[in-house]
Amino acid sequence: MTPNAEDLTRQDTAPDAQGAHAPYAGGSPHHDTAVTHHDLPADDLPPDLNQAILEAAKQVGALLKRGEHDFALAGSVAVYAHGGTGNLQHDADFAIRPEDAEAVAATLAEAGLTVYAPPEDWLLKAKCLGQDIDLIFELGGEPVTTELLGRAVQLPVDSVQMPVLAPTDLVRALLAAFSEHHCDFGAVLPIARQLRERVDWESLRDAFGDAPMPAAFLYLLERLEVIAPRGGDG
């Protein structure tokens, strides 16, 4: 499968076979403990994968709102909510604080979703309407904080209003995840194009300084005239 932008902030952690993972049942998010729950039915899902992912994101967002959890939609569905176009990759991402992981998992499990802890210790995974859901408490190697969630904006995802990561924070997480081992500019470039008018590029330049991978990507954006050079009119 071709790498995509969401892979830059985390790697897929799907089980090798159905039922091969350990469902999550509370405790520290860094441990796999087990009570089995059933996924919500997928009988009425639309055949279009993008719409199926949107329906799952709406369902989870509604559950988290009802449970009064602090969260923000992230990943490709967040880009969509900000007006982006294109495929919604392969799942829906939600940013939550590490200390809220147990309560969030309990809320989703009570609603009938399967929730489990993969080997990676910076997210939980769930299944909703047959789609993968990632509950992420680190973005670009940094913990999700109250301040980050506080900058989220309320936007409609189809018919459901929910907090969505701010465009600058979305792009910051993608740039922070670049490394010598995983540096797919092609996956992030269309996102930068779509969000360019909503991103504080100067703050990103200040945040990353001379870090080679983010600096190289920002230079590429300048050369492609996606953004103005530092200090220029943009």
PDB file of C-alpha atoms in Angstrom, residues 2-227:
ATOM      1  CA  THR A   2       1.267   3.469  -0.825  1.00  0.00           C
ATOM      2  CA  PRO A   3       2.320   5.379   2.321  1.00  0.00           C
ATOM      3  CA  ASN A   4       0.000   8.219   3.288  1.00  0.00           C
ATOM      4  CA  ALA A   5       0.079  11.283   5.503  1.00  0.00           C
ATOM      5  CA  GLU A   6      -1.433   9.591   8.525  1.00  0.00           C
ATOM      6  CA  ASP A   7       1.352   7.030   8.505  1.00  0.00           C
ATOM      7  CA  LEU A   8       3.762   9.891   9.239  1.00  0.00           C
ATOM      8  CA  THR A   9       2.284  10.390  12.695  1.00  0.00           C
ATOM      9  CA  ARG A  10       1.801   6.726  13.469  1.00  0.00           C
ATOM     10  CA  GLN A  11       2.201   3.279  11.914  1.00  0.00           C
ATOM     11  CA  ASP A  12      -0.644   0.884  11.328  1.00  0.00           C
ATOM     12  CA  THR A  13      -1.015  -1.596  14.123  1.00  0.00           C
ATOM     13  CA  ALA A  14      -3.767  -3.827  12.830  1.00  0.00           C
ATOM     14  CA  PRO A  15      -3.763  -7.373  14.216  1.00  0.00           C
ATOM     15  CA  ASP A  16      -2.444 -10.187  12.072  1.00  0.00           C
ATOM     16  CA  ALA A  17      -5.806 -11.905  12.092  1.00  0.00           C
ATOM     17  CA  GLN A  18      -9.281 -11.116  13.362  1.00  0.00           C
ATOM     18  CA  GLY A  19      -9.384 -11.546  17.100  1.00  0.00           C
ATOM     19  CA  ALA A  20      -5.591 -11.697  17.399  1.00  0.00           C
ATOM     20  CA  HIS A  21      -5.393  -8.540  19.500  1.00  0.00           C
ATOM     21  CA  ALA A  22      -6.164  -8.139  23.191  1.00  0.00           C
ATOM     22  CA  PRO A  23      -9.249  -5.951  23.833  1.00  0.00           C
ATOM     23  CA  TYR A  24      -8.717  -2.978  26.132  1.00  0.00           C
ATOM     24  CA  ALA A  25     -10.502  -2.953  29.471  1.00  0.00           C
ATOM     25  CA  GLY A  26      -9.011  -0.142  31.469  1.00  0.00           C
ATOM     26  CA  GLY A  27      -5.888   0.392  33.484  1.00  0.00           C
ATOM     27  CA  SER A  28      -2.854   2.095  32.018  1.00  0.00           C
ATOM     28  CA  PRO A  29      -3.091   2.623  28.235  1.00  0.00           C
ATOM     29  CA  HIS A  30       0.341   1.009  27.999  1.00  0.00           C
ATOM     30  CA  HIS A  31      -0.983  -2.445  28.921  1.00  0.00           C
ATOM     31  CA  ASP A  32      -3.148  -4.948  27.024  1.00  0.00           C
ATOM     32  CA  THR A  33      -5.906  -6.273  29.282  1.00  0.00           C
ATOM     33  CA  ALA A  34      -9.015  -8.007  28.172  1.00  0.00           C
ATOM     34  CA  VAL A  35     -12.759  -7.958  28.016  1.00  0.00           C
ATOM     35  CA  THR A  36     -14.277  -8.632  24.617  1.00  0.00           C
ATOM     36  CA  HIS A  37     -16.790  -6.184  23.197  1.00  0.00           C
ATOM     37  CA  HIS A  38     -18.619  -6.279  19.905  1.00  0.00           C
ATOM     38  CA  ASP A  39     -18.351  -3.794  17.093  1.00  0.00           C
ATOM     39  CA  LEU A  40     -21.329  -1.702  16.122  1.00  0.00           C
ATOM     40  CA  PRO A  41     -23.142  -3.261  13.163  1.00  0.00           C
ATOM     41  CA  ALA A  42     -21.952  -2.285   9.697  1.00  0.00           C
ATOM     42  CA  ASP A  43     -25.054  -3.504   7.822  1.00  0.00           C
ATOM     43  CA  ASP A  44     -26.187  -0.036   6.757  1.00  0.00           C
ATOM     44  CA  LEU A  45     -22.785   1.372   5.814  1.00  0.00           C
ATOM     45  CA  PRO A  46     -22.559   3.072   2.423  1.00  0.00           C
ATOM     46  CA  PRO A  47     -20.438   1.201  -0.144  1.00  0.00           C
ATOM     47  CA  ASP A  48     -18.150   4.225  -0.592  1.00  0.00           C
ATOM     48  CA  LEU A  49     -15.132   3.913   1.744  1.00  0.00           C
ATOM     49  CA  ASN A  50     -14.807   7.663   2.290  1.00  0.00           C
ATOM     50  CA  GLN A  51     -18.405   7.913   3.429  1.00  0.00           C
ATOM     51  CA  ALA A  52     -18.013   4.813   5.594  1.00  0.00           C
ATOM     52  CA  ILE A  53     -15.055   6.425   7.391  1.00  0.00           C
ATOM     53  CA  LEU A  54     -17.056   9.639   7.841  1.00  0.00           C
ATOM     54  CA  GLU A  55     -19.959   7.696   9.338  1.00  0.00           C
ATOM     55  CA  ALA A  56     -17.605   5.979  11.785  1.00  0.00           C
ATOM     56  CA  ALA A  57     -15.978   9.306  12.711  1.00  0.00           C
ATOM     57  CA  LYS A  58     -19.400  10.833  13.327  1.00  0.00           C
ATOM     58  CA  GLN A  59     -20.408   7.899  15.527  1.00  0.00           C
ATOM     59  CA  VAL A  60     -17.259   8.059  17.661  1.00  0.00           C
ATOM     60  CA  GLY A  61     -17.343  11.847  17.866  1.00  0.00           C
ATOM     61  CA  ALA A  62     -20.935  11.743  19.056  1.00  0.00           C
ATOM     62  CA  LEU A  63     -20.067   9.147  21.712  1.00  0.00           C
ATOM     63  CA  LEU A  64     -17.112  11.191  22.995  1.00  0.00           C
ATOM     64  CA  LYS A  65     -19.228  14.340  23.116  1.00  0.00           C
ATOM     65  CA  ARG A  66     -21.968  12.515  24.990  1.00  0.00           C
ATOM     66  CA  GLY A  67     -19.359  11.274  27.469  1.00  0.00           C
ATOM     67  CA  GLU A  68     -18.079  14.858  27.882  1.00  0.00           C
ATOM     68  CA  HIS A  69     -14.526  13.877  26.982  1.00  0.00           C
ATOM     69  CA  ASP A  70     -11.912  16.345  25.784  1.00  0.00           C
ATOM     70  CA  PHE A  71     -10.803  15.327  22.285  1.00  0.00           C
ATOM     71  CA  ALA A  72     -10.168  16.604  18.784  1.00  0.00           C
ATOM     72  CA  LEU A  73     -10.573  14.991  15.400  1.00  0.00           C
ATOM     73  CA  ALA A  74      -7.202  14.519  13.676  1.00  0.00           C
ATOM     74  CA  GLY A  75      -5.741  12.988  10.518  1.00  0.00           C
ATOM     75  CA  SER A  76      -7.306  12.997   7.067  1.00  0.00           C
ATOM     76  CA  VAL A  77     -10.869  13.387   8.370  1.00  0.00           C
ATOM     77  CA  ALA A  78      -9.770  16.590  10.136  1.00  0.00           C
ATOM     78  CA  VAL A  79      -8.320  17.842   6.839  1.00  0.00           C
ATOM     79  CA  TYR A  80     -11.693  17.056   5.232  1.00  0.00           C
ATOM     80  CA  ALA A  81     -13.508  18.976   7.964  1.00  0.00           C
ATOM     81  CA  HIS A  82     -11.322  22.009   7.222  1.00  0.00           C
ATOM     82  CA  GLY A  83     -12.386  21.875   3.578  1.00  0.00           C
ATOM     83  CA  GLY A  84      -9.811  19.493   2.167  1.00  0.00           C
ATOM     84  CA  THR A  85     -10.605  17.058  -0.587  1.00  0.00           C
ATOM     85  CA  GLY A  86      -9.377  13.643  -1.585  1.00  0.00           C
ATOM     86  CA  ASN A  87      -9.428  10.200  -0.044  1.00  0.00           C
ATOM     87  CA  LEU A  88      -9.847   9.751   3.699  1.00  0.00           C
ATOM     88  CA  GLN A  89      -6.990   7.237   3.791  1.00  0.00           C
ATOM     89  CA  HIS A  90      -7.941   4.190   5.840  1.00  0.00           C
ATOM     90  CA  ASP A  91      -9.199   5.219   9.302  1.00  0.00           C
ATOM     91  CA  ALA A  92     -10.368   8.046  11.545  1.00  0.00           C
ATOM     92  CA  ASP A  93      -8.026   9.573  14.133  1.00  0.00           C
ATOM     93  CA  PHE A  94      -8.938  11.240  17.423  1.00  0.00           C
ATOM     94  CA  ALA A  95      -6.468  13.065  19.652  1.00  0.00           C
ATOM     95  CA  ILE A  96      -6.966  12.538  23.378  1.00  0.00           C
ATOM     96  CA  ARG A  97      -4.837  13.233  26.441  1.00  0.00           C
ATOM     97  CA  PRO A  98      -2.885  10.268  27.843  1.00  0.00           C
ATOM     98  CA  GLU A  99      -4.587  10.582  31.209  1.00  0.00           C
ATOM     99  CA  ASP A 100      -8.016  10.307  29.543  1.00  0.00           C
ATOM    100  CA  ALA A 101      -7.328   7.093  27.638  1.00  0.00           C
ATOM    101  CA  GLU A 102      -8.943   4.772  30.179  1.00  0.00           C
ATOM    102  CA  ALA A 103     -12.145   6.809  30.434  1.00  0.00           C
ATOM    103  CA  VAL A 104     -12.415   7.190  26.663  1.00  0.00           C
ATOM    104  CA  ALA A 105     -11.912   3.453  26.171  1.00  0.00           C
ATOM    105  CA  ALA A 106     -14.620   2.729  28.742  1.00  0.00           C
ATOM    106  CA  THR A 107     -17.098   5.033  27.001  1.00  0.00           C
ATOM    107  CA  LEU A 108     -16.549   3.390  23.630  1.00  0.00           C
ATOM    108  CA  ALA A 109     -16.622  -0.126  25.069  1.00  0.00           C
ATOM    109  CA  GLU A 110     -19.909   0.594  26.847  1.00  0.00           C
ATOM    110  CA  ALA A 111     -21.362   1.618  23.488  1.00  0.00           C
ATOM    111  CA  GLY A 112     -20.383  -1.755  22.026  1.00  0.00           C
ATOM    112  CA  LEU A 113     -17.147  -0.902  20.230  1.00  0.00           C
ATOM    113  CA  THR A 114     -14.114  -3.161  20.382  1.00  0.00           C
ATOM    114  CA  VAL A 115     -11.241  -1.218  21.979  1.00  0.00           C
ATOM    115  CA  TYR A 116      -7.738  -2.615  22.306  1.00  0.00           C
ATOM    116  CA  ALA A 117      -4.158  -1.600  23.055  1.00  0.00           C
ATOM    117  CA  PRO A 118      -1.681  -2.367  20.238  1.00  0.00           C
ATOM    118  CA  PRO A 119       2.048  -2.853  20.909  1.00  0.00           C
ATOM    119  CA  GLU A 120       2.678   0.872  20.358  1.00  0.00           C
ATOM    120  CA  ASP A 121       2.261   2.724  23.640  1.00  0.00           C
ATOM    121  CA  TRP A 122       1.010   6.050  22.255  1.00  0.00           C
ATOM    122  CA  LEU A 123      -2.444   5.091  21.032  1.00  0.00           C
ATOM    123  CA  LEU A 124      -5.442   2.834  21.462  1.00  0.00           C
ATOM    124  CA  LYS A 125      -7.385   1.301  18.608  1.00  0.00           C
ATOM    125  CA  ALA A 126     -11.077   0.683  18.151  1.00  0.00           C
ATOM    126  CA  LYS A 127     -13.501  -0.624  15.550  1.00  0.00           C
ATOM    127  CA  CYS A 128     -16.676   1.254  14.643  1.00  0.00           C
ATOM    128  CA  LEU A 129     -19.038   0.408  11.799  1.00  0.00           C
ATOM    129  CA  GLY A 130     -16.339  -1.841  10.380  1.00  0.00           C
ATOM    130  CA  GLN A 131     -13.791   1.001  10.229  1.00  0.00           C
ATOM    131  CA  ASP A 132     -10.543   1.473  12.145  1.00  0.00           C
ATOM    132  CA  ILE A 133     -10.412   4.209  14.781  1.00  0.00           C
ATOM    133  CA  ASP A 134      -7.149   5.445  16.295  1.00  0.00           C
ATOM    134  CA  LEU A 135      -7.247   7.153  19.688  1.00  0.00           C
ATOM    135  CA  ILE A 136      -3.916   8.951  19.712  1.00  0.00           C
ATOM    136  CA  PHE A 137      -2.291  10.501  22.775  1.00  0.00           C
ATOM    137  CA  GLU A 138       0.980  11.491  21.068  1.00  0.00           C
ATOM    138  CA  LEU A 139       1.306  13.551  17.892  1.00  0.00           C
ATOM    139  CA  GLY A 140       4.694  13.944  16.282  1.00  0.00           C
ATOM    140  CA  GLY A 141       6.325  12.430  19.365  1.00  0.00           C
ATOM    141  CA  GLU A 142       4.731  14.942  21.762  1.00  0.00           C
ATOM    142  CA  PRO A 143       1.924  14.156  24.222  1.00  0.00           C
ATOM    143  CA  VAL A 144      -1.519  15.544  23.450  1.00  0.00           C
ATOM    144  CA  THR A 145      -2.099  18.402  25.897  1.00  0.00           C
ATOM    145  CA  THR A 146      -4.981  20.463  27.176  1.00  0.00           C
ATOM    146  CA  GLU A 147      -3.516  23.437  25.296  1.00  0.00           C
ATOM    147  CA  LEU A 148      -3.488  21.522  22.011  1.00  0.00           C
ATOM    148  CA  LEU A 149      -7.106  20.439  22.434  1.00  0.00           C
ATOM    149  CA  GLY A 150      -8.027  23.962  23.492  1.00  0.00           C
ATOM    150  CA  ARG A 151      -6.914  25.274  20.103  1.00  0.00           C
ATOM    151  CA  ALA A 152      -9.279  22.909  18.284  1.00  0.00           C
ATOM    152  CA  VAL A 153     -12.139  24.469  16.348  1.00  0.00           C
ATOM    153  CA  GLN A 154     -15.747  23.316  16.241  1.00  0.00           C
ATOM    154  CA  LEU A 155     -16.586  22.161  12.725  1.00  0.00           C
ATOM    155  CA  PRO A 156     -19.252  19.967  11.152  1.00  0.00           C
ATOM    156  CA  VAL A 157     -18.252  16.503  10.016  1.00  0.00           C
ATOM    157  CA  ASP A 158     -21.167  15.957   7.699  1.00  0.00           C
ATOM    158  CA  SER A 159     -24.021  16.520  10.150  1.00  0.00           C
ATOM    159  CA  VAL A 160     -22.139  16.218  13.465  1.00  0.00           C
ATOM    160  CA  GLN A 161     -20.354  19.158  15.072  1.00  0.00           C
ATOM    161  CA  MET A 162     -17.142  18.234  16.880  1.00  0.00           C
ATOM    162  CA  PRO A 163     -13.757  19.727  17.846  1.00  0.00           C
ATOM    163  CA  VAL A 164     -11.170  19.445  15.065  1.00  0.00           C
ATOM    164  CA  LEU A 165      -7.439  20.042  15.431  1.00  0.00           C
ATOM    165  CA  ALA A 166      -6.413  23.482  14.218  1.00  0.00           C
ATOM    166  CA  PRO A 167      -4.760  23.468  10.768  1.00  0.00           C
ATOM    167  CA  THR A 168      -1.411  24.668  12.132  1.00  0.00           C
ATOM    168  CA  ASP A 169      -1.393  21.851  14.683  1.00  0.00           C
ATOM    169  CA  LEU A 170      -2.305  19.292  12.019  1.00  0.00           C
ATOM    170  CA  VAL A 171       0.620  20.326   9.830  1.00  0.00           C
ATOM    171  CA  ARG A 172       2.985  20.664  12.810  1.00  0.00           C
ATOM    172  CA  ALA A 173       2.355  17.030  13.759  1.00  0.00           C
ATOM    173  CA  LEU A 174       3.064  15.871  10.212  1.00  0.00           C
ATOM    174  CA  LEU A 175       6.308  17.821   9.958  1.00  0.00           C
ATOM    175  CA  ALA A 176       7.460  16.681  13.396  1.00  0.00           C
ATOM    176  CA  ALA A 177       7.079  13.058  12.305  1.00  0.00           C
ATOM    177  CA  PHE A 178       9.514  13.396   9.379  1.00  0.00           C
ATOM    178  CA  SER A 179      12.722  11.433   9.845  1.00  0.00           C
ATOM    179  CA  GLU A 180      15.508   9.948   7.759  1.00  0.00           C
ATOM    180  CA  HIS A 181      13.599   6.657   7.812  1.00  0.00           C
ATOM    181  CA  HIS A 182      10.170   8.036   6.920  1.00  0.00           C
ATOM    182  CA  CYS A 183      10.040  11.281   4.979  1.00  0.00           C
ATOM    183  CA  ASP A 184       7.207  11.138   2.449  1.00  0.00           C
ATOM    184  CA  PHE A 185       6.840  14.749   1.305  1.00  0.00           C
ATOM    185  CA  GLY A 186       4.443  13.629  -1.422  1.00  0.00           C
ATOM    186  CA  ALA A 187       1.832  12.542   1.124  1.00  0.00           C
ATOM    187  CA  VAL A 188       1.912  15.838   3.033  1.00  0.00           C
ATOM    188  CA  LEU A 189       2.204  18.185   0.047  1.00  0.00           C
ATOM    189  CA  PRO A 190      -1.493  18.066  -0.967  1.00  0.00           C
ATOM    190  CA  ILE A 191      -2.499  18.683   2.659  1.00  0.00           C
ATOM    191  CA  ALA A 192      -0.224  21.729   2.800  1.00  0.00           C
ATOM    192  CA  ARG A 193      -1.744  23.001  -0.445  1.00  0.00           C
ATOM    193  CA  GLN A 194      -5.291  22.561   0.814  1.00  0.00           C
ATOM    194  CA  LEU A 195      -4.690  24.175   4.208  1.00  0.00           C
ATOM    195  CA  ARG A 196      -2.116  26.798   3.241  1.00  0.00           C
ATOM    196  CA  GLU A 197      -4.371  29.815   3.861  1.00  0.00           C
ATOM    197  CA  ARG A 198      -5.237  28.540   7.359  1.00  0.00           C
ATOM    198  CA  VAL A 199      -1.764  27.613   8.614  1.00  0.00           C
ATOM    199  CA  ASP A 200       0.556  29.919  10.567  1.00  0.00           C
ATOM    200  CA  TRP A 201       3.686  29.109   8.571  1.00  0.00           C
ATOM    201  CA  GLU A 202       5.881  31.543  10.470  1.00  0.00           C
ATOM    202  CA  SER A 203       5.102  29.797  13.752  1.00  0.00           C
ATOM    203  CA  LEU A 204       6.061  26.470  12.172  1.00  0.00           C
ATOM    204  CA  ARG A 205       9.352  27.927  10.954  1.00  0.00           C
ATOM    205  CA  ASP A 206      10.036  29.208  14.464  1.00  0.00           C
ATOM    206  CA  ALA A 207       9.058  25.881  16.043  1.00  0.00           C
ATOM    207  CA  PHE A 208      11.335  23.740  13.859  1.00  0.00           C
ATOM    208  CA  GLY A 209      14.207  26.151  13.306  1.00  0.00           C
ATOM    209  CA  ASP A 210      16.946  24.436  11.299  1.00  0.00           C
ATOM    210  CA  ALA A 211      15.669  20.882  11.808  1.00  0.00           C
ATOM    211  CA  PRO A 212      16.609  19.439   8.399  1.00  0.00           C
ATOM    212  CA  MET A 213      13.487  17.529   7.381  1.00  0.00           C
ATOM    213  CA  PRO A 214      10.857  20.177   8.256  1.00  0.00           C
ATOM    214  CA  ALA A 215      13.138  22.906   6.879  1.00  0.00           C
ATOM    215  CA  ALA A 216      13.513  20.990   3.606  1.00  0.00           C
ATOM    216  CA  PHE A 217       9.752  20.558   3.297  1.00  0.00           C
ATOM    217  CA  LEU A 218       9.103  24.237   3.983  1.00  0.00           C
ATOM    218  CA  TYR A 219      11.719  25.132   1.373  1.00  0.00           C
ATOM    219  CA  LEU A 220       9.951  22.845  -1.102  1.00  0.00           C
ATOM    220  CA  LEU A 221       6.688  24.676  -0.417  1.00  0.00           C
ATOM    221  CA  GLU A 222       8.427  27.971  -1.110  1.00  0.00           C
ATOM    222  CA  ARG A 223       9.918  26.716  -4.388  1.00  0.00           C
ATOM    223  CA  LEU A 224       6.497  25.445  -5.485  1.00  0.00           C
ATOM    224  CA  GLU A 225       5.007  28.827  -4.516  1.00  0.00           C
ATOM    225  CA  VAL A 226       2.632  27.188  -2.076  1.00  0.00           C
ATOM    226  CA  ILE A 227       3.857  29.565   0.636  1.00  0.00           C
TER     227      ILE A 227
END
